[in-house]
CSV table of C-alpha atoms in Angstrom, one decimal:
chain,number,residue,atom,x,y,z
A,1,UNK,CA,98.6,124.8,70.1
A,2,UNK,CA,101.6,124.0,68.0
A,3,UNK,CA,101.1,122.1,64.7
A,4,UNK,CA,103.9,119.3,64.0
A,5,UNK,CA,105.8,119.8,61.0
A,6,UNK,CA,104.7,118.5,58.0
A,7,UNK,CA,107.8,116.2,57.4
A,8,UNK,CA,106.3,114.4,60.7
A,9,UNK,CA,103.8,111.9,59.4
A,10,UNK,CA,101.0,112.1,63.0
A,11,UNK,CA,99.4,108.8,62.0
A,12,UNK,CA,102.5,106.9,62.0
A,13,UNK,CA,103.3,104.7,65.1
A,14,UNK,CA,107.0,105.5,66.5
A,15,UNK,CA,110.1,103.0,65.7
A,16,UNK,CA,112.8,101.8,67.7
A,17,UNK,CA,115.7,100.8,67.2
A,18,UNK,CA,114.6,97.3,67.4
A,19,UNK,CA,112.2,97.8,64.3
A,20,UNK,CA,115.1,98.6,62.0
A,21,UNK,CA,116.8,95.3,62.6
A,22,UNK,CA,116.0,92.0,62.5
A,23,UNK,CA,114.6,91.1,65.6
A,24,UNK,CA,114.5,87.1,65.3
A,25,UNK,CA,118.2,86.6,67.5
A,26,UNK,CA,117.8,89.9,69.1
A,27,UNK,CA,114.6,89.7,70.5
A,28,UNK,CA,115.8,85.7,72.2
A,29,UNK,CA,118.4,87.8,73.5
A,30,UNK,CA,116.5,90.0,74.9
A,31,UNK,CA,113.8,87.6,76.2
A,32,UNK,CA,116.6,85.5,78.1
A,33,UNK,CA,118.6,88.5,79.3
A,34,UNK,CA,115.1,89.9,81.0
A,35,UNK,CA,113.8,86.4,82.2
A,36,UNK,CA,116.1,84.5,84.0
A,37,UNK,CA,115.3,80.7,84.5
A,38,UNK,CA,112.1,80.5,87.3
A,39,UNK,CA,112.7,78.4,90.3
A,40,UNK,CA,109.9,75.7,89.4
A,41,UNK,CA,107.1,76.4,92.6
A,42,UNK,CA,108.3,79.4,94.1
A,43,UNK,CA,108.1,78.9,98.1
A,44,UNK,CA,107.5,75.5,97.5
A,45,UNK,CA,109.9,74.4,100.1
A,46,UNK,CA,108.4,77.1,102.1
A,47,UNK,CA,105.3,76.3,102.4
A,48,UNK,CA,106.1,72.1,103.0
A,49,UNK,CA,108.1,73.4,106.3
A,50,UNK,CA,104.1,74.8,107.3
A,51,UNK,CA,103.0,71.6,109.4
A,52,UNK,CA,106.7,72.3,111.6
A,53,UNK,CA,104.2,75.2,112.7
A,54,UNK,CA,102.4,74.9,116.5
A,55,UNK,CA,99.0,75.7,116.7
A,56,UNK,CA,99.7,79.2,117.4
A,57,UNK,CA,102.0,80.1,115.5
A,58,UNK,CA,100.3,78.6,112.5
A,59,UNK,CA,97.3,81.4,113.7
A,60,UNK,CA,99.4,83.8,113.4
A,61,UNK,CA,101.0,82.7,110.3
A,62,UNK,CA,97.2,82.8,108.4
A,63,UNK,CA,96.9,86.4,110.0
A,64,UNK,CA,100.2,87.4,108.4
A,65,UNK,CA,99.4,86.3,105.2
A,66,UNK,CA,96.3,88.5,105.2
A,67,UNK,CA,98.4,90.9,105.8
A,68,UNK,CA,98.0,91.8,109.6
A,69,UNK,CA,100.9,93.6,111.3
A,70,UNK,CA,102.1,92.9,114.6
A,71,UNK,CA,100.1,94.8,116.1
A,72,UNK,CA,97.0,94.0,114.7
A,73,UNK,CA,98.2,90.3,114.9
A,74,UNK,CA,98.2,90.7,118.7
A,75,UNK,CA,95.0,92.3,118.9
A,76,UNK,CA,93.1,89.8,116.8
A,77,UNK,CA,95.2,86.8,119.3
A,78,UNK,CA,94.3,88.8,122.6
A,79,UNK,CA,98.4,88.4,123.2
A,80,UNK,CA,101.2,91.6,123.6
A,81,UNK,CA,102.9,92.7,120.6
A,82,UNK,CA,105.9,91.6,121.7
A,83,UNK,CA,104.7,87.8,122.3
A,84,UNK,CA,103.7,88.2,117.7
A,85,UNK,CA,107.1,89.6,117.6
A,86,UNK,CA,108.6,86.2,119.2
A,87,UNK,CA,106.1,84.6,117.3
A,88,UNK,CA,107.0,85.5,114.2
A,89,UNK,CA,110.6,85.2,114.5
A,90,UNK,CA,110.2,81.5,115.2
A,91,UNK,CA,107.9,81.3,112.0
A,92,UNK,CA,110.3,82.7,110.2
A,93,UNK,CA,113.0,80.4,111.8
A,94,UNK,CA,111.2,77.6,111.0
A,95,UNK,CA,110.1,77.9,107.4
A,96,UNK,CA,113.7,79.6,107.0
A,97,UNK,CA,113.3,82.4,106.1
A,98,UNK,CA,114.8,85.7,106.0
A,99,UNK,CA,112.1,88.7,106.4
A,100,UNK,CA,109.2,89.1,107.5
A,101,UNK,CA,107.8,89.9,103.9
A,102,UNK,CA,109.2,86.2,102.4
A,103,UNK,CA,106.9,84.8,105.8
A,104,UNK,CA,104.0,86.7,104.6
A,105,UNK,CA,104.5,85.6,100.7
A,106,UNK,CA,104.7,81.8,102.2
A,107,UNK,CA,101.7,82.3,103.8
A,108,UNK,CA,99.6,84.3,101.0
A,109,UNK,CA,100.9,81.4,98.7
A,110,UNK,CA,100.1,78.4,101.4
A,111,UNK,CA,96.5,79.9,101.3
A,112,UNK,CA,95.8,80.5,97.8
A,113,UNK,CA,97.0,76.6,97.2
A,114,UNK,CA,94.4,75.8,100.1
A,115,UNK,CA,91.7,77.8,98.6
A,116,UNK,CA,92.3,76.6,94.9
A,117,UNK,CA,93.0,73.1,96.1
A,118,UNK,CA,96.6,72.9,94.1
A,119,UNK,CA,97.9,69.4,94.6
A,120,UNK,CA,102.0,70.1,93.7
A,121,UNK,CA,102.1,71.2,97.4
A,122,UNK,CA,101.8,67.9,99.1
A,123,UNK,CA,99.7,69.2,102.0
């Protein structure tokens, strides 16, 4: 094993540039540049278009945000995979959407504010 030079002080914690400067403006700048402004109640809008579901295809929209595939979404419904296909396009219609994955986030979301009782959702 190689031993460090001696000039190299082990115990020492490494710097960055940002330690050698003040970091008061910098480190705003920095913060705002990495976190643009949140949309207040992501997929709130989303999740409000929920009761536009029909019975069905709010059952498949529960199974997607458990994070069912099609196929498995079939099975579980005793329909064909291509009849969760239709399915989920008009899901994905109706809560306007644009993938399947921003259905799936709706749904995880819609249920997490059903299990912790969130009132902001107006459901």
């Amino acid at each position: 094993m190689t031993t460090p030079p001696a000039s190299i002080d082990m115990n020492r914690a490494p710097t960055t540039d940002l330690d050698e400067r003040s970091q008061g403006d910098d480190l705003a700048e920095l913060t705002d540049d990495c976190h643009p402004p949140a949309k207040p109640h992501r997929w709130h809008e989303e999740v409000a278009k929920v009761t536009l579901l029909s019975d069905r295809e709010f059952q498949v929209f529960r199974l997607l945000g458990n994070g069912s595939s099609n196929r498995g979404i079939a099975r579980n419904l005793r329909i064909t995979e291509r009849t969760a296909k239709a399915h989920m396009s008009q899901i994905m219609a109706k809560l306007g959407v644009e993938s399947r994955l921003q259905a799936g986030l709706v749904s995880y979301t819609y249920q997490l504010a059903i299990l912790y009782d969130i009132p902001h959702f107006g459901f």
